[in-house]
PDB file of C-alpha atoms and ligand atoms in Angstrom:
ATOM      1  CA  MET A   1      57.689  92.905  67.981  1.00  0.00           C
ATOM      2  CA  PHE A   2      57.152  90.300  70.685  1.00  0.00           C
ATOM      3  CA  SER A   3      57.027  91.859  74.289  1.00  0.00           C
ATOM      4  CA  ILE A   4      58.373  90.138  77.218  1.00  0.00           C
ATOM      5  CA  GLY A   5      56.443  92.164  80.132  1.00  0.00           C
ATOM      6  CA  ASP A   6      56.187  95.789  79.066  1.00  0.00           C
ATOM      7  CA  SER A   7      59.642  96.881  78.919  1.00  0.00           C
ATOM      8  CA  ILE A   8      61.632  94.233  76.538  1.00  0.00           C
ATOM      9  CA  PHE A   9      60.804  93.694  73.024  1.00  0.00           C
ATOM     10  CA  VAL A  10      62.181  91.285  70.528  1.00  0.00           C
ATOM     11  CA  THR A  11      61.738  91.035  66.748  1.00  0.00           C
ATOM     12  CA  GLU A  12      59.299  88.268  65.509  1.00  0.00           C
ATOM     13  CA  ASN A  13      60.839  86.790  62.292  1.00  0.00           C
ATOM     14  CA  SER A  14      59.090  84.347  60.280  1.00  0.00           C
ATOM     15  CA  ASN A  15      61.733  83.783  57.976  1.00  0.00           C
ATOM     16  CA  GLY A  16      64.548  82.791  60.546  1.00  0.00           C
ATOM     17  CA  ALA A  17      66.276  86.073  60.262  1.00  0.00           C
ATOM     18  CA  ALA A  18      68.567  87.269  63.100  1.00  0.00           C
ATOM     19  CA  ASN A  19      66.689  88.578  66.263  1.00  0.00           C
ATOM     20  CA  SER A  20      66.950  92.022  67.600  1.00  0.00           C
ATOM     21  CA  GLY A  21      65.813  93.294  71.144  1.00  0.00           C
ATOM     22  CA  LEU A  22      65.008  96.574  72.977  1.00  0.00           C
ATOM     23  CA  ILE A  23      65.683  96.733  76.778  1.00  0.00           C
ATOM     24  CA  ILE A  24      63.902  99.787  78.003  1.00  0.00           C
ATOM     25  CA  GLY A  25      64.974 100.784  81.763  1.00  0.00           C
ATOM     26  CA  ASP A  26      64.550 103.937  83.688  1.00  0.00           C
ATOM     27  CA  LYS A  27      67.670 105.397  82.584  1.00  0.00           C
ATOM     28  CA  GLY A  28      67.351 104.580  78.938  1.00  0.00           C
ATOM     29  CA  VAL A  29      67.223 101.814  76.365  1.00  0.00           C
ATOM     30  CA  MET A  30      69.825  99.277  75.055  1.00  0.00           C
ATOM     31  CA  MET A  31      69.406  97.563  71.695  1.00  0.00           C
ATOM     32  CA  VAL A  32      70.674  94.079  71.440  1.00  0.00           C
ATOM     33  CA  ASP A  33      72.005  93.241  67.671  1.00  0.00           C
ATOM     34  CA  SER A  34      71.147  95.429  64.859  1.00  0.00           C
ATOM     35  CA  THR A  35      70.227  92.937  62.115  1.00  0.00           C
ATOM     36  CA  PHE A  36      71.637  92.680  58.770  1.00  0.00           C
ATOM     37  CA  PHE A  37      69.623  95.228  57.186  1.00  0.00           C
ATOM     38  CA  PRO A  38      70.271  98.848  58.156  1.00  0.00           C
ATOM     39  CA  SER A  39      66.619  99.679  57.069  1.00  0.00           C
ATOM     40  CA  LYS A  40      65.370  97.283  59.507  1.00  0.00           C
ATOM     41  CA  ALA A  41      67.390  98.452  62.195  1.00  0.00           C
ATOM     42  CA  LYS A  42      65.737 102.116  61.472  1.00  0.00           C
ATOM     43  CA  ARG A  43      62.373 100.432  61.605  1.00  0.00           C
ATOM     44  CA  ILE A  44      63.177  98.967  65.057  1.00  0.00           C
ATOM     45  CA  ALA A  45      64.509 102.331  66.499  1.00  0.00           C
ATOM     46  CA  GLU A  46      61.406 104.128  64.797  1.00  0.00           C
ATOM     47  CA  PHE A  47      59.093 101.278  66.768  1.00  0.00           C
ATOM     48  CA  LEU A  48      60.911 102.444  69.912  1.00  0.00           C
ATOM     49  CA  SER A  49      60.022 106.145  69.494  1.00  0.00           C
ATOM     50  CA  THR A  50      56.588 105.248  69.368  1.00  0.00           C
ATOM     51  CA  ILE A  51      56.360 103.335  72.807  1.00  0.00           C
ATOM     52  CA  THR A  52      59.040 105.518  74.608  1.00  0.00           C
ATOM     53  CA  SER A  53      60.467 108.821  74.807  1.00  0.00           C
ATOM     54  CA  LYS A  54      63.668 107.465  76.638  1.00  0.00           C
ATOM     55  CA  VAL A  55      66.849 107.536  74.760  1.00  0.00           C
ATOM     56  CA  LEU A  56      68.554 104.787  73.147  1.00  0.00           C
ATOM     57  CA  LEU A  57      71.989 104.578  75.056  1.00  0.00           C
ATOM     58  CA  TYR A  58      73.742 101.742  73.249  1.00  0.00           C
ATOM     59  CA  VAL A  59      73.562  98.976  70.631  1.00  0.00           C
ATOM     60  CA  VAL A  60      75.222  95.696  71.909  1.00  0.00           C
ATOM     61  CA  ASN A  61      76.583  93.172  69.364  1.00  0.00           C
ATOM     62  CA  THR A  62      76.415  89.521  70.424  1.00  0.00           C
ATOM     63  CA  HIS A  63      79.054  88.727  68.005  1.00  0.00           C
ATOM     64  CA  TYR A  64      80.560  89.948  64.690  1.00  0.00           C
ATOM     65  CA  HIS A  65      78.334  87.977  62.110  1.00  0.00           C
ATOM     66  CA  LEU A  66      76.925  90.537  59.608  1.00  0.00           C
ATOM     67  CA  ASP A  67      73.337  89.594  60.186  1.00  0.00           C
ATOM     68  CA  HIS A  68      73.856  90.788  63.961  1.00  0.00           C
ATOM     69  CA  THR A  69      75.974  93.836  63.434  1.00  0.00           C
ATOM     70  CA  LEU A  70      75.670  95.475  59.944  1.00  0.00           C
ATOM     71  CA  GLY A  71      72.518  97.661  60.920  1.00  0.00           C
ATOM     72  CA  ASN A  72      74.689  99.503  63.476  1.00  0.00           C
ATOM     73  CA  CYS A  73      75.182 102.193  60.863  1.00  0.00           C
ATOM     74  CA  ALA A  74      71.418 103.020  61.025  1.00  0.00           C
ATOM     75  CA  VAL A  75      71.124 103.295  64.805  1.00  0.00           C
ATOM     76  CA  ASP A  76      72.306 106.649  66.500  1.00  0.00           C
ATOM     77  CA  ALA A  77      73.879 105.070  69.567  1.00  0.00           C
ATOM     78  CA  PRO A  78      77.305 103.914  70.426  1.00  0.00           C
ATOM     79  CA  VAL A  79      78.016 100.280  69.987  1.00  0.00           C
ATOM     80  CA  VAL A  80      78.952  97.710  72.852  1.00  0.00           C
ATOM     81  CA  GLY A  81      81.118  94.701  71.877  1.00  0.00           C
ATOM     82  CA  ASN A  82      83.658  92.361  72.851  1.00  0.00           C
ATOM     83  CA  VAL A  83      87.305  93.093  71.910  1.00  0.00           C
ATOM     84  CA  LEU A  84      87.224  90.309  69.514  1.00  0.00           C
ATOM     85  CA  THR A  85      84.386  91.459  67.809  1.00  0.00           C
ATOM     86  CA  LYS A  86      85.884  94.781  67.161  1.00  0.00           C
ATOM     87  CA  GLU A  87      88.874  92.915  65.813  1.00  0.00           C
ATOM     88  CA  TYR A  88      86.880  90.593  63.503  1.00  0.00           C
ATOM     89  CA  LEU A  89      84.864  93.543  62.149  1.00  0.00           C
ATOM     90  CA  GLU A  90      88.183  95.561  61.424  1.00  0.00           C
ATOM     91  CA  ASN A  91      89.760  92.753  59.344  1.00  0.00           C
ATOM     92  CA  PHE A  92      86.596  92.008  57.493  1.00  0.00           C
ATOM     93  CA  ASP A  93      86.407  92.860  53.809  1.00  0.00           C
ATOM     94  CA  LEU A  94      82.744  94.520  53.495  1.00  0.00           C
ATOM     95  CA  GLU A  95      82.962  95.508  50.067  1.00  0.00           C
ATOM     96  CA  SER A  96      84.070  92.208  48.399  1.00  0.00           C
ATOM     97  CA  PHE A  97      81.241  90.589  50.652  1.00  0.00           C
ATOM     98  CA  LYS A  98      78.842  93.044  49.250  1.00  0.00           C
ATOM     99  CA  PHE A  99      80.040  92.246  45.845  1.00  0.00           C
ATOM    100  CA  SER A 100      79.261  88.488  46.369  1.00  0.00           C
ATOM    101  CA  LEU A 101      75.479  89.176  46.993  1.00  0.00           C
ATOM    102  CA  GLU A 102      72.667  89.028  44.556  1.00  0.00           C
ATOM    103  CA  PRO A 103      72.059  92.382  42.940  1.00  0.00           C
ATOM    104  CA  MET A 104      68.858  93.305  44.845  1.00  0.00           C
ATOM    105  CA  ILE A 105      70.751  92.874  48.279  1.00  0.00           C
ATOM    106  CA  GLN A 106      73.654  94.747  46.794  1.00  0.00           C
ATOM    107  CA  LYS A 107      71.641  97.544  46.067  1.00  0.00           C
ATOM    108  CA  GLU A 108      69.889  97.529  49.564  1.00  0.00           C
ATOM    109  CA  LEU A 109      73.248  97.547  51.204  1.00  0.00           C
ATOM    110  CA  LYS A 110      74.926 100.309  49.001  1.00  0.00           C
ATOM    111  CA  ASN A 111      75.485 102.803  51.623  1.00  0.00           C
ATOM    112  CA  ALA A 112      75.846 100.063  54.477  1.00  0.00           C
ATOM    113  CA  LYS A 113      79.169 100.446  56.677  1.00  0.00           C
ATOM    114  CA  PHE A 114      80.556  98.953  59.534  1.00  0.00           C
ATOM    115  CA  VAL A 115      80.296 101.100  62.786  1.00  0.00           C
ATOM    116  CA  LEU A 116      82.627  99.286  65.224  1.00  0.00           C
ATOM    117  CA  PRO A 117      82.168  98.867  68.897  1.00  0.00           C
ATOM    118  CA  SER A 118      83.463 102.135  70.553  1.00  0.00           C
ATOM    119  CA  VAL A 119      82.801 100.533  74.120  1.00  0.00           C
ATOM    120  CA  THR A 120      84.633  97.214  74.525  1.00  0.00           C
ATOM    121  CA  PHE A 121      85.276  94.553  77.114  1.00  0.00           C
ATOM    122  CA  LYS A 122      87.099  91.376  77.473  1.00  0.00           C
ATOM    123  CA  ASN A 123      85.447  89.104  79.969  1.00  0.00           C
ATOM    124  CA  LYS A 124      82.153  90.875  81.149  1.00  0.00           C
ATOM    125  CA  ILE A 125      80.583  94.475  81.303  1.00  0.00           C
ATOM    126  CA  THR A 126      77.580  95.704  83.124  1.00  0.00           C
ATOM    127  CA  PHE A 127      75.205  98.430  82.790  1.00  0.00           C
ATOM    128  CA  ASP A 128      72.943  99.853  85.305  1.00  0.00           C
ATOM    129  CA  LEU A 129      69.582 101.036  83.560  1.00  0.00           C
ATOM    130  CA  GLY A 130      68.108 101.983  86.913  1.00  0.00           C
ATOM    131  CA  ASN A 131      65.507  99.403  87.613  1.00  0.00           C
ATOM    132  CA  LYS A 132      67.310  96.992  85.314  1.00  0.00           C
ATOM    133  CA  SER A 133      70.885  95.656  85.277  1.00  0.00           C
ATOM    134  CA  VAL A 134      72.193  94.382  81.775  1.00  0.00           C
ATOM    135  CA  GLU A 135      75.208  92.053  82.196  1.00  0.00           C
ATOM    136  CA  ILE A 136      77.093  91.107  79.110  1.00  0.00           C
ATOM    137  CA  VAL A 137      79.197  87.964  79.038  1.00  0.00           C
ATOM    138  CA  HIS A 138      81.974  86.645  76.818  1.00  0.00           C
ATOM    139  CA  VAL A 139      81.324  83.017  76.237  1.00  0.00           C
ATOM    140  CA  GLY A 140      82.537  81.887  72.648  1.00  0.00           C
ATOM    141  CA  GLY A 141      81.235  78.647  71.366  1.00  0.00           C
ATOM    142  CA  HIS A 142      79.328  79.647  68.163  1.00  0.00           C
ATOM    143  CA  THR A 143      82.281  82.062  67.523  1.00  0.00           C
ATOM    144  CA  PRO A 144      85.411  82.796  69.481  1.00  0.00           C
ATOM    145  CA  ASP A 145      83.691  86.235  70.102  1.00  0.00           C
ATOM    146  CA  SER A 146      80.256  85.156  71.082  1.00  0.00           C
ATOM    147  CA  CYS A 147      78.551  86.962  74.018  1.00  0.00           C
ATOM    148  CA  ILE A 148      75.296  86.551  75.981  1.00  0.00           C
ATOM    149  CA  VAL A 149      73.240  89.365  77.465  1.00  0.00           C
ATOM    150  CA  TYR A 150      71.392  88.771  80.886  1.00  0.00           C
ATOM    151  CA  VAL A 151      68.717  91.260  82.000  1.00  0.00           C
ATOM    152  CA  TRP A 152      67.896  91.207  85.614  1.00  0.00           C
ATOM    153  CA  PRO A 153      65.499  91.145  87.537  1.00  0.00           C
ATOM    154  CA  ASP A 154      63.617  90.250  84.241  1.00  0.00           C
ATOM    155  CA  ALA A 155      65.399  87.032  84.162  1.00  0.00           C
ATOM    156  CA  VAL A 156      66.009  87.236  80.462  1.00  0.00           C
ATOM    157  CA  CYS A 157      69.045  85.962  78.390  1.00  0.00           C
ATOM    158  CA  PHE A 158      69.500  87.068  75.062  1.00  0.00           C
ATOM    159  CA  CYS A 159      71.806  84.203  73.752  1.00  0.00           C
ATOM    160  CA  GLY A 160      72.908  85.401  70.384  1.00  0.00           C
ATOM    161  CA  ASP A 161      73.643  82.563  68.128  1.00  0.00           C
ATOM    162  CA  LEU A 162      74.533  80.039  70.879  1.00  0.00           C
ATOM    163  CA  VAL A 163      70.669  79.337  70.696  1.00  0.00           C
ATOM    164  CA  PHE A 164      68.751  78.463  67.338  1.00  0.00           C
ATOM    165  CA  SER A 165      65.218  77.664  67.903  1.00  0.00           C
ATOM    166  CA  LYS A 166      63.098  76.051  65.319  1.00  0.00           C
ATOM    167  CA  TYR A 167      66.198  76.282  62.823  1.00  0.00           C
ATOM    168  CA  HIS A 168      69.300  74.561  62.270  1.00  0.00           C
ATOM    169  CA  ALA A 169      72.459  75.855  63.974  1.00  0.00           C
ATOM    170  CA  GLU A 170      75.107  77.716  62.200  1.00  0.00           C
ATOM    171  CA  ILE A 171      78.262  75.652  62.925  1.00  0.00           C
ATOM    172  CA  GLU A 172      81.243  77.436  61.415  1.00  0.00           C
ATOM    173  CA  THR A 173      84.766  76.233  61.097  1.00  0.00           C
ATOM    174  CA  GLU A 174      85.433  78.735  63.776  1.00  0.00           C
ATOM    175  CA  SER A 175      83.006  77.130  66.113  1.00  0.00           C
ATOM    176  CA  ASP A 176      83.904  75.281  69.287  1.00  0.00           C
ATOM    177  CA  VAL A 177      81.250  72.955  69.760  1.00  0.00           C
ATOM    178  CA  GLY A 178      82.496  71.361  73.123  1.00  0.00           C
ATOM    179  CA  LYS A 179      82.726  74.797  74.734  1.00  0.00           C
ATOM    180  CA  TRP A 180      79.333  75.813  73.196  1.00  0.00           C
ATOM    181  CA  ILE A 181      77.616  72.802  75.041  1.00  0.00           C
ATOM    182  CA  GLN A 182      79.681  73.765  78.228  1.00  0.00           C
ATOM    183  CA  LYS A 183      78.540  77.285  78.176  1.00  0.00           C
ATOM    184  CA  LEU A 184      74.858  76.456  77.571  1.00  0.00           C
ATOM    185  CA  LYS A 185      74.946  74.189  80.462  1.00  0.00           C
ATOM    186  CA  LYS A 186      76.216  77.018  82.675  1.00  0.00           C
ATOM    187  CA  ILE A 187      73.287  79.260  81.348  1.00  0.00           C
ATOM    188  CA  ARG A 188      70.894  76.615  82.249  1.00  0.00           C
ATOM    189  CA  GLU A 189      72.128  76.909  85.858  1.00  0.00           C
ATOM    190  CA  LYS A 190      70.723  80.506  86.072  1.00  0.00           C
ATOM    191  CA  PRO A 191      67.000  81.298  87.301  1.00  0.00           C
ATOM    192  CA  LEU A 192      65.896  82.406  83.805  1.00  0.00           C
ATOM    193  CA  LYS A 193      62.248  82.741  82.756  1.00  0.00           C
ATOM    194  CA  TRP A 194      62.906  83.797  78.947  1.00  0.00           C
ATOM    195  CA  ILE A 195      65.427  82.781  76.611  1.00  0.00           C
ATOM    196  CA  VAL A 196      65.763  84.782  73.284  1.00  0.00           C
ATOM    197  CA  PRO A 197      67.727  82.957  70.838  1.00  0.00           C
ATOM    198  CA  GLY A 198      69.791  84.604  67.846  1.00  0.00           C
ATOM    199  CA  HIS A 199      67.345  82.901  65.314  1.00  0.00           C
ATOM    200  CA  GLY A 200      63.857  81.793  65.919  1.00  0.00           C
ATOM    201  CA  PRO A 201      61.152  82.497  68.284  1.00  0.00           C
ATOM    202  CA  THR A 202      61.591  83.401  72.165  1.00  0.00           C
ATOM    203  CA  GLY A 203      61.047  80.809  74.425  1.00  0.00           C
ATOM    204  CA  GLY A 204      62.518  79.170  77.931  1.00  0.00           C
ATOM    205  CA  ILE A 205      64.873  77.070  79.151  1.00  0.00           C
ATOM    206  CA  GLY A 206      63.482  74.074  77.280  1.00  0.00           C
ATOM    207  CA  ASP A 207      65.134  75.812  74.185  1.00  0.00           C
ATOM    208  CA  ILE A 208      68.534  75.571  75.868  1.00  0.00           C
ATOM    209  CA  ASN A 209      67.968  72.124  76.618  1.00  0.00           C
ATOM    210  CA  ASP A 210      67.206  71.161  72.907  1.00  0.00           C
ATOM    211  CA  MET A 211      70.111  73.344  71.783  1.00  0.00           C
ATOM    212  CA  ILE A 212      72.436  71.031  73.988  1.00  0.00           C
ATOM    213  CA  THR A 213      70.763  67.745  72.802  1.00  0.00           C
ATOM    214  CA  TYR A 214      71.125  68.940  69.231  1.00  0.00           C
ATOM    215  CA  LEU A 215      74.947  69.830  69.656  1.00  0.00           C
ATOM    216  CA  GLU A 216      75.759  66.631  71.600  1.00  0.00           C
ATOM    217  CA  LYS A 217      74.029  64.489  68.683  1.00  0.00           C
ATOM    218  CA  PHE A 218      75.748  66.716  66.207  1.00  0.00           C
ATOM    219  CA  LYS A 219      78.985  65.919  67.577  1.00  0.00           C
ATOM    220  CA  SER A 220      78.525  62.152  68.060  1.00  0.00           C
ATOM    221  CA  LEU A 221      77.328  62.046  64.237  1.00  0.00           C
ATOM    222  CA  SER A 222      80.976  63.335  63.187  1.00  0.00           C
ATOM    223  CA  SER A 223      82.477  60.015  64.320  1.00  0.00           C
ATOM    224  CA  LEU A 224      80.184  58.162  61.875  1.00  0.00           C
ATOM    225  CA  LEU A 225      81.510  60.249  59.185  1.00  0.00           C
ATOM    226  CA  LYS A 226      84.748  58.087  59.399  1.00  0.00           C
ATOM    227  CA  LEU A 227      82.454  55.197  57.909  1.00  0.00           C
ATOM    228  CA  LYS A 228      79.757  57.021  55.876  1.00  0.00           C
ATOM    229  CA  ARG A 229      79.373  59.819  53.295  1.00  0.00           C
ATOM    230  CA  ILE A 230      78.313  62.962  54.465  1.00  0.00           C
ATOM    231  CA  GLU A 231      75.167  62.837  52.402  1.00  0.00           C
ATOM    232  CA  GLU A 232      74.212  59.372  53.877  1.00  0.00           C
ATOM    233  CA  VAL A 233      74.623  60.888  57.475  1.00  0.00           C
ATOM    234  CA  VAL A 234      72.474  63.885  56.403  1.00  0.00           C
ATOM    235  CA  ASP A 235      69.583  61.690  54.935  1.00  0.00           C
ATOM    236  CA  LYS A 236      69.545  59.200  57.628  1.00  0.00           C
ATOM    237  CA  PHE A 237      69.768  61.454  60.764  1.00  0.00           C
ATOM    238  CA  GLY A 238      68.004  64.598  59.353  1.00  0.00           C
ATOM    239  CA  GLU A 239      64.889  62.895  60.065  1.00  0.00           C
ATOM    240  CA  GLU A 240      65.618  62.630  63.919  1.00  0.00           C
ATOM    241  CA  PRO A 241      63.426  64.523  65.921  1.00  0.00           C
ATOM    242  CA  ILE A 242      66.055  66.987  67.094  1.00  0.00           C
ATOM    243  CA  PHE A 243      67.117  67.629  63.515  1.00  0.00           C
ATOM    244  CA  ALA A 244      63.698  67.297  61.585  1.00  0.00           C
ATOM    245  CA  ASP A 245      61.321  70.153  61.291  1.00  0.00           C
ATOM    246  CA  ARG A 246      64.007  72.774  61.789  1.00  0.00           C
ATOM    247  CA  GLY A 247      64.282  75.644  59.033  1.00  0.00           C
ATOM    248  CA  PHE A 248      67.541  76.259  57.192  1.00  0.00           C
ATOM    249  CA  ALA A 249      67.812  72.730  56.368  1.00  0.00           C
ATOM    250  CA  MET A 250      70.908  73.104  54.187  1.00  0.00           C
ATOM    251  CA  LEU A 251      72.863  74.533  57.290  1.00  0.00           C
ATOM    252  CA  PHE A 252      72.674  70.852  58.431  1.00  0.00           C
ATOM    253  CA  GLU A 253      75.036  69.537  55.807  1.00  0.00           C
ATOM    254  CA  GLU A 254      77.016  72.783  55.654  1.00  0.00           C
ATOM    255  CA  SER A 255      77.617  72.519  59.348  1.00  0.00           C
ATOM    256  CA  LEU A 256      78.980  69.069  59.290  1.00  0.00           C
ATOM    257  CA  MET A 257      81.126  69.796  56.546  1.00  0.00           C
ATOM    258  CA  ASN A 258      82.555  72.889  58.591  1.00  0.00           C
ATOM    259  CA  TYR A 259      82.991  70.695  61.925  1.00  0.00           C
ATOM    260  CA  LEU A 260      85.072  68.119  59.779  1.00  0.00           C
ATOM    261  CA  LYS A 261      87.125  71.106  58.279  1.00  0.00           C
ATOM    262  CA  ARG A 262      87.839  72.411  61.569  1.00  0.00           C
ATOM    263  CA  ARG A 263      88.866  69.034  63.197  1.00  0.00           C
ATOM    264  CA  ASN A 264      91.103  68.260  60.135  1.00  0.00           C
ATOM    265  CA  LYS A 265      92.706  71.499  60.517  1.00  0.00           C
ATOM    266  CA  ARG A 266      93.545  70.502  64.095  1.00  0.00           C
ATOM    267  CA  GLY A 267      95.312  67.418  62.638  1.00  0.00           C
ATOM    268  CA  LYS A 268      93.134  64.759  63.872  1.00  0.00           C
ATOM    269  CA  HIS A 269      91.263  62.262  61.945  1.00  0.00           C
ATOM    270  CA  SER A 270      92.391  63.682  58.783  1.00  0.00           C
ATOM    271  CA  ASP A 271      91.550  60.704  56.808  1.00  0.00           C
ATOM    272  CA  SER A 272      87.921  60.696  57.986  1.00  0.00           C
ATOM    273  CA  TYR A 273      86.158  62.712  55.316  1.00  0.00           C
ATOM    274  CA  LYS A 274      84.703  60.514  52.862  1.00  0.00           C
ATOM    275  CA  ALA A 275      82.643  62.875  50.943  1.00  0.00           C
TER     276      ALA A 275
HETATM  277 ZN1   ZN B 301      76.166  83.903  63.985  1.00  0.00          ZN
END
């Protein structure tokens, strides 16, 4: 795991899998996101026991997406999450989802089950870890339930999927790109030293700036789709510096399609999608 000082750790995933973090305070430890695989969450908890005898107090879920929550069942600590995160997980058909996966992964997830947040909040919740304060704030944007986690005085922000670094962003039909940009601009105003993205390597404020540029450009492309087919836009603009060299290349086209679906659902420009 990547260490930020000697008391905050973040997973290093070379494949762009969702990040998980450990915040070690005087009074105990908080884990941020539990990854997709319970076996991986277990390994992170085992790693924790090799570096400290402090107790894992809580697991925080930044949002309901399964690559951030499914590992909850392998960690022996109550889950903290937004009220909406709990609602989404309650209504998600996990068994049908498992059935749609490749047999190898199905096997791996055979015993995986949801552990819902038992400590919930609406706008904001703060935890005092003695020498650190952990502030979890509901922001929306990527998903309606998306939250970010500030750690003070370390000046760290776990941004969940509001930030994808070195990978394309996952923009869903439920994403609100305008709000997403607005919240990133708010985060940028804070005196932060470290930005932990939902996917990709840990960095600094530059990653927030890149994400804002990415989303603003993404938004502007959607107006082009009135004139061009989606494949043309992907071919032409996929090579631009802010989009090129990011992993999860297929997400770019998928995200554009999702963005259009959402816009059409809202009843605007319903004639614009020509693909
Ligand atoms: Zn997500």
